[in-house]
Amino acid sequence: MTVLVTFDLDNTLWDVEPVIVRAEYAMESWFEERFPGFYDQFDFAWQQEEKARLLARSPDLTGNLTAIRLGVYQQALKQFQLPSEECEMVAKAALAHFAEWRQRVDLFPHVAEVLEELYRDYSLAVITNGNADVYHPYIGLGGYFDFALRADQQGVAKPDPELFKMAAEQGKTSTTQIIHIGDHPHDDVYGAANAGAKTIWFNRHGARRWQDGWSQPADAEVYSLLELPAAIRSLLS
């Protein structure tokens, strides 16, 4: 049966924090060019508060980062007293601008090199809770992956085992034949293990210690992406 190696994206193939910071700066400029004074009222802190309010009203949106951001923009534009018939259109345009900046990632060292090696031996796929598009030309990794599952598009987010079951079905294999690689102890390690998959915890540079209160430790741990091929082979031996 086919071995399917699945990857988380944010903080596994790149550092997500600077990506989001740059995207937020770009959004501030985008709104201010069109609606001077917008960010005086609806700055990042306000948007975080509105996100919490939105999730309190609609907890089903948890995990759908794209829908949450769209809802925040729509609410801000309404309070800015933009005509109601324009709010949705402008919010969608703003979201599209954010999405473009969201793809401007700086890959960790050796990402393409390691994926090239793994691609020769295994089927590769993406399972992410984020809204990065691995097939976007700016990221440039789409050629290595057979498919990508994004929580905002599937309606379910890690650690829900359903997302891993979806990956197994699309990869024409079973969850027991999945090896999932990710940085998050709960979403990636617990989520994949709970679905029956093998897990590799990407603990970059060994900076973190596995805490007692976390779930069962991963089947393997790597400090560098260069260690992945050997770690995967050890789980299959």
mmCIF file of N, CA, C and O in Angstrom, residues 15-66:
data_model
loop_
_atom_site.group_PDB
_atom_site.id
_atom_site.type_symbol
_atom_site.label_atom_id
_atom_site.label_comp_id
_atom_site.label_asym_id
_atom_site.label_seq_id
_atom_site.Cartn_x
_atom_site.Cartn_y
_atom_site.Cartn_z
ATOM 1 N N ASP A 15 8.712 30.046 8.511
ATOM 2 C CA ASP A 15 8.312 30.756 9.717
ATOM 3 C C ASP A 15 7.121 31.642 9.360
ATOM 4 O O ASP A 15 7.227 32.528 8.509
ATOM 5 N N VAL A 16 5.977 31.413 10.009
ATOM 6 C CA VAL A 16 4.766 32.111 9.588
ATOM 7 C C VAL A 16 4.659 33.525 10.162
ATOM 8 O O VAL A 16 4.025 34.394 9.556
ATOM 9 N N GLU A 17 5.264 33.778 11.321
ATOM 10 C CA GLU A 17 5.056 35.074 11.968
ATOM 11 C C GLU A 17 5.466 36.256 11.095
ATOM 12 O O GLU A 17 4.684 37.205 10.931
ATOM 13 N N PRO A 18 6.663 36.272 10.508
ATOM 14 C CA PRO A 18 6.996 37.422 9.645
ATOM 15 C C PRO A 18 6.105 37.533 8.418
ATOM 16 O O PRO A 18 5.883 38.637 7.911
ATOM 17 N N VAL A 19 5.582 36.414 7.936
ATOM 18 C CA VAL A 19 4.660 36.455 6.797
ATOM 19 C C VAL A 19 3.403 37.231 7.169
ATOM 20 O O VAL A 19 2.954 38.122 6.434
ATOM 21 N N ILE A 20 2.831 36.920 8.322
ATOM 22 C CA ILE A 20 1.604 37.577 8.756
ATOM 23 C C ILE A 20 1.857 39.040 9.085
ATOM 24 O O ILE A 20 1.038 39.913 8.766
ATOM 25 N N VAL A 21 2.990 39.333 9.700
ATOM 26 C CA VAL A 21 3.315 40.726 10.014
ATOM 27 C C VAL A 21 3.381 41.553 8.738
ATOM 28 O O VAL A 21 2.809 42.651 8.648
ATOM 29 N N ARG A 22 4.074 41.049 7.725
ATOM 30 C CA ARG A 22 4.154 41.783 6.454
ATOM 31 C C ARG A 22 2.775 41.934 5.819
ATOM 32 O O ARG A 22 2.437 42.997 5.280
ATOM 33 N N ALA A 23 1.985 40.874 5.871
ATOM 34 C CA ALA A 23 0.643 40.936 5.276
ATOM 35 C C ALA A 23 -0.225 41.957 5.999
ATOM 36 O O ALA A 23 -1.005 42.676 5.361
ATOM 37 N N GLU A 24 -0.102 42.040 7.313
ATOM 38 C CA GLU A 24 -0.895 43.020 8.065
ATOM 39 C C GLU A 24 -0.469 44.451 7.726
ATOM 40 O O GLU A 24 -1.304 45.354 7.607
ATOM 41 N N TYR A 25 0.834 44.662 7.552
ATOM 42 C CA TYR A 25 1.297 45.988 7.117
ATOM 43 C C TYR A 25 0.712 46.325 5.739
ATOM 44 O O TYR A 25 0.283 47.468 5.485
ATOM 45 N N ALA A 26 0.714 45.328 4.859
ATOM 46 C CA ALA A 26 0.171 45.555 3.521
ATOM 47 C C ALA A 26 -1.311 45.885 3.575
ATOM 48 O O ALA A 26 -1.801 46.716 2.800
ATOM 49 N N MET A 27 -2.041 45.240 4.490
ATOM 50 C CA MET A 27 -3.472 45.520 4.608
ATOM 51 C C MET A 27 -3.715 46.914 5.168
ATOM 52 O O MET A 27 -4.665 47.595 4.753
ATOM 53 N N GLU A 28 -2.880 47.333 6.100
ATOM 54 C CA GLU A 28 -3.020 48.695 6.617
ATOM 55 C C GLU A 28 -2.887 49.708 5.490
ATOM 56 O O GLU A 28 -3.692 50.644 5.367
ATOM 57 N N SER A 29 -1.889 49.509 4.627
ATOM 58 C CA SER A 29 -1.699 50.418 3.492
ATOM 59 C C SER A 29 -2.878 50.339 2.531
ATOM 60 O O SER A 29 -3.352 51.370 2.022
ATOM 61 N N TRP A 30 -3.374 49.132 2.280
ATOM 62 C CA TRP A 30 -4.486 48.929 1.337
ATOM 63 C C TRP A 30 -5.730 49.674 1.800
ATOM 64 O O TRP A 30 -6.373 50.389 1.019
ATOM 65 N N PHE A 31 -6.062 49.526 3.067
ATOM 66 C CA PHE A 31 -7.266 50.191 3.585
ATOM 67 C C PHE A 31 -7.086 51.702 3.651
ATOM 68 O O PHE A 31 -7.996 52.474 3.312
ATOM 69 N N GLU A 32 -5.906 52.144 4.086
ATOM 70 C CA GLU A 32 -5.700 53.587 4.237
ATOM 71 C C GLU A 32 -5.713 54.308 2.894
ATOM 72 O O GLU A 32 -6.150 55.463 2.802
ATOM 73 N N GLU A 33 -5.226 53.658 1.846
ATOM 74 C CA GLU A 33 -5.264 54.273 0.522
ATOM 75 C C GLU A 33 -6.692 54.502 0.051
ATOM 76 O O GLU A 33 -6.975 55.475 -0.657
ATOM 77 N N ARG A 34 -7.581 53.617 0.431
ATOM 78 C CA ARG A 34 -8.974 53.686 -0.034
ATOM 79 C C ARG A 34 -9.899 54.387 0.948
ATOM 80 O O ARG A 34 -10.851 55.048 0.538
ATOM 81 N N PHE A 35 -9.601 54.243 2.238
ATOM 82 C CA PHE A 35 -10.458 54.790 3.283
ATOM 83 C C PHE A 35 -9.589 55.460 4.349
ATOM 84 O O PHE A 35 -9.299 54.849 5.385
ATOM 85 N N PRO A 36 -9.138 56.694 4.089
ATOM 86 C CA PRO A 36 -8.256 57.371 5.053
ATOM 87 C C PRO A 36 -8.883 57.401 6.447
ATOM 88 O O PRO A 36 -10.063 57.695 6.616
ATOM 89 N N GLY A 37 -8.078 57.071 7.422
ATOM 90 C CA GLY A 37 -8.549 57.041 8.798
ATOM 91 C C GLY A 37 -9.087 55.689 9.238
ATOM 92 O O GLY A 37 -9.427 55.511 10.410
ATOM 93 N N PHE A 38 -9.122 54.721 8.313
ATOM 94 C CA PHE A 38 -9.704 53.416 8.631
ATOM 95 C C PHE A 38 -8.962 52.756 9.792
ATOM 96 O O PHE A 38 -9.576 52.259 10.739
ATOM 97 N N TYR A 39 -7.623 52.755 9.733
ATOM 98 C CA TYR A 39 -6.853 52.051 10.755
ATOM 99 C C TYR A 39 -6.783 52.802 12.075
ATOM 100 O O TYR A 39 -6.375 52.249 13.089
ATOM 101 N N ASP A 40 -7.180 54.081 12.085
ATOM 102 C CA ASP A 40 -7.303 54.760 13.369
ATOM 103 C C ASP A 40 -8.411 54.135 14.200
ATOM 104 O O ASP A 40 -8.347 54.113 15.432
ATOM 105 N N GLN A 41 -9.435 53.627 13.528
ATOM 106 C CA GLN A 41 -10.567 53.005 14.218
ATOM 107 C C GLN A 41 -10.444 51.489 14.315
ATOM 108 O O GLN A 41 -10.868 50.887 15.298
ATOM 109 N N PHE A 42 -9.870 50.881 13.282
ATOM 110 C CA PHE A 42 -9.908 49.422 13.178
ATOM 111 C C PHE A 42 -8.509 48.848 13.004
ATOM 112 O O PHE A 42 -8.205 48.176 12.027
ATOM 113 N N ASP A 43 -7.668 49.134 13.978
ATOM 114 C CA ASP A 43 -6.293 48.659 13.920
ATOM 115 C C ASP A 43 -6.230 47.167 14.253
ATOM 116 O O ASP A 43 -7.256 46.509 14.456
ATOM 117 N N PHE A 44 -5.022 46.654 14.340
ATOM 118 C CA PHE A 44 -4.840 45.219 14.554
ATOM 119 C C PHE A 44 -5.479 44.765 15.875
ATOM 120 O O PHE A 44 -6.097 43.698 15.947
ATOM 121 N N ALA A 45 -5.338 45.586 16.916
ATOM 122 C CA ALA A 45 -5.907 45.215 18.215
ATOM 123 C C ALA A 45 -7.430 45.109 18.117
ATOM 124 O O ALA A 45 -8.035 44.172 18.658
ATOM 125 N N TRP A 46 -8.056 46.073 17.430
ATOM 126 C CA TRP A 46 -9.518 46.005 17.259
ATOM 127 C C TRP A 46 -9.900 44.750 16.479
ATOM 128 O O TRP A 46 -10.883 44.077 16.823
ATOM 129 N N GLN A 47 -9.136 44.438 15.449
ATOM 130 C CA GLN A 47 -9.465 43.269 14.637
ATOM 131 C C GLN A 47 -9.356 41.979 15.446
ATOM 132 O O GLN A 47 -10.157 41.056 15.268
ATOM 133 N N GLN A 48 -8.390 41.908 16.348
ATOM 134 C CA GLN A 48 -8.277 40.728 17.202
ATOM 135 C C GLN A 48 -9.477 40.618 18.138
ATOM 136 O O GLN A 48 -9.996 39.520 18.389
ATOM 137 N N GLU A 49 -9.929 41.739 18.651
ATOM 138 C CA GLU A 49 -11.106 41.730 19.526
ATOM 139 C C GLU A 49 -12.353 41.328 18.743
ATOM 140 O O GLU A 49 -13.191 40.563 19.232
ATOM 141 N N GLU A 50 -12.465 41.829 17.528
ATOM 142 C CA GLU A 50 -13.622 41.478 16.704
ATOM 143 C C GLU A 50 -13.582 40.007 16.317
ATOM 144 O O GLU A 50 -14.628 39.343 16.231
ATOM 145 N N LYS A 51 -12.393 39.485 16.103
ATOM 146 C CA LYS A 51 -12.261 38.051 15.819
ATOM 147 C C LYS A 51 -12.832 37.232 16.974
ATOM 148 O O LYS A 51 -13.567 36.256 16.758
ATOM 149 N N ALA A 52 -12.502 37.627 18.216
ATOM 150 C CA ALA A 52 -13.021 36.912 19.389
ATOM 151 C C ALA A 52 -14.534 37.029 19.463
ATOM 152 O O ALA A 52 -15.231 36.052 19.781
ATOM 153 N N ARG A 53 -15.052 38.214 19.169
ATOM 154 C CA ARG A 53 -16.510 38.398 19.183
ATOM 155 C C ARG A 53 -17.174 37.550 18.109
ATOM 156 O O ARG A 53 -18.231 36.945 18.334
ATOM 157 N N LEU A 54 -16.563 37.507 16.944
ATOM 158 C CA LEU A 54 -17.117 36.721 15.835
ATOM 159 C C LEU A 54 -17.150 35.238 16.179
ATOM 160 O O LEU A 54 -18.151 34.548 15.917
ATOM 161 N N LEU A 55 -16.087 34.750 16.785
ATOM 162 C CA LEU A 55 -16.045 33.332 17.146
ATOM 163 C C LEU A 55 -17.028 33.009 18.266
ATOM 164 O O LEU A 55 -17.560 31.897 18.325
ATOM 165 N N ALA A 56 -17.268 33.979 19.152
ATOM 166 C CA ALA A 56 -18.265 33.763 20.203
ATOM 167 C C ALA A 56 -19.659 33.648 19.601
ATOM 168 O O ALA A 56 -20.482 32.844 20.065
ATOM 169 N N ARG A 57 -19.903 34.430 18.550
ATOM 170 C CA ARG A 57 -21.211 34.368 17.876
ATOM 171 C C ARG A 57 -21.322 33.148 16.975
ATOM 172 O O ARG A 57 -22.395 32.572 16.829
ATOM 173 N N SER A 58 -20.206 32.777 16.331
ATOM 174 C CA SER A 58 -20.234 31.698 15.338
ATOM 175 C C SER A 58 -19.071 30.731 15.586
ATOM 176 O O SER A 58 -18.086 30.716 14.842
ATOM 177 N N PRO A 59 -19.172 29.917 16.645
ATOM 178 C CA PRO A 59 -18.061 29.002 16.959
ATOM 179 C C PRO A 59 -17.779 27.993 15.863
ATOM 180 O O PRO A 59 -16.687 27.416 15.824
ATOM 181 N N ASP A 60 -18.719 27.796 14.947
ATOM 182 C CA ASP A 60 -18.487 26.863 13.840
ATOM 183 C C ASP A 60 -17.398 27.359 12.895
ATOM 184 O O ASP A 60 -16.886 26.582 12.081
ATOM 185 N N LEU A 61 -17.034 28.639 13.005
ATOM 186 C CA LEU A 61 -15.973 29.185 12.152
ATOM 187 C C LEU A 61 -14.576 28.888 12.687
ATOM 188 O O LEU A 61 -13.585 29.152 12.004
ATOM 189 N N THR A 62 -14.484 28.342 13.885
ATOM 190 C CA THR A 62 -13.181 28.020 14.458
ATOM 191 C C THR A 62 -12.394 27.134 13.486
ATOM 192 O O THR A 62 -12.880 26.114 13.032
ATOM 193 N N GLY A 63 -11.184 27.536 13.190
ATOM 194 C CA GLY A 63 -10.374 26.776 12.248
ATOM 195 C C GLY A 63 -10.454 27.274 10.820
ATOM 196 O O GLY A 63 -9.603 26.935 10.003
ATOM 197 N N ASN A 64 -11.460 28.097 10.515
ATOM 198 C CA ASN A 64 -11.592 28.639 9.163
ATOM 199 C C ASN A 64 -11.047 30.062 9.164
ATOM 200 O O ASN A 64 -11.799 31.038 9.284
ATOM 201 N N LEU A 65 -9.740 30.186 9.050
ATOM 202 C CA LEU A 65 -9.095 31.491 9.159
ATOM 203 C C LEU A 65 -9.537 32.450 8.069
ATOM 204 O O LEU A 65 -9.602 33.660 8.284
ATOM 205 N N THR A 66 -9.833 31.913 6.898
ATOM 206 C CA THR A 66 -10.249 32.760 5.782
ATOM 207 C C THR A 66 -11.609 33.392 6.059
ATOM 208 O O THR A 66 -11.799 34.607 5.885
#
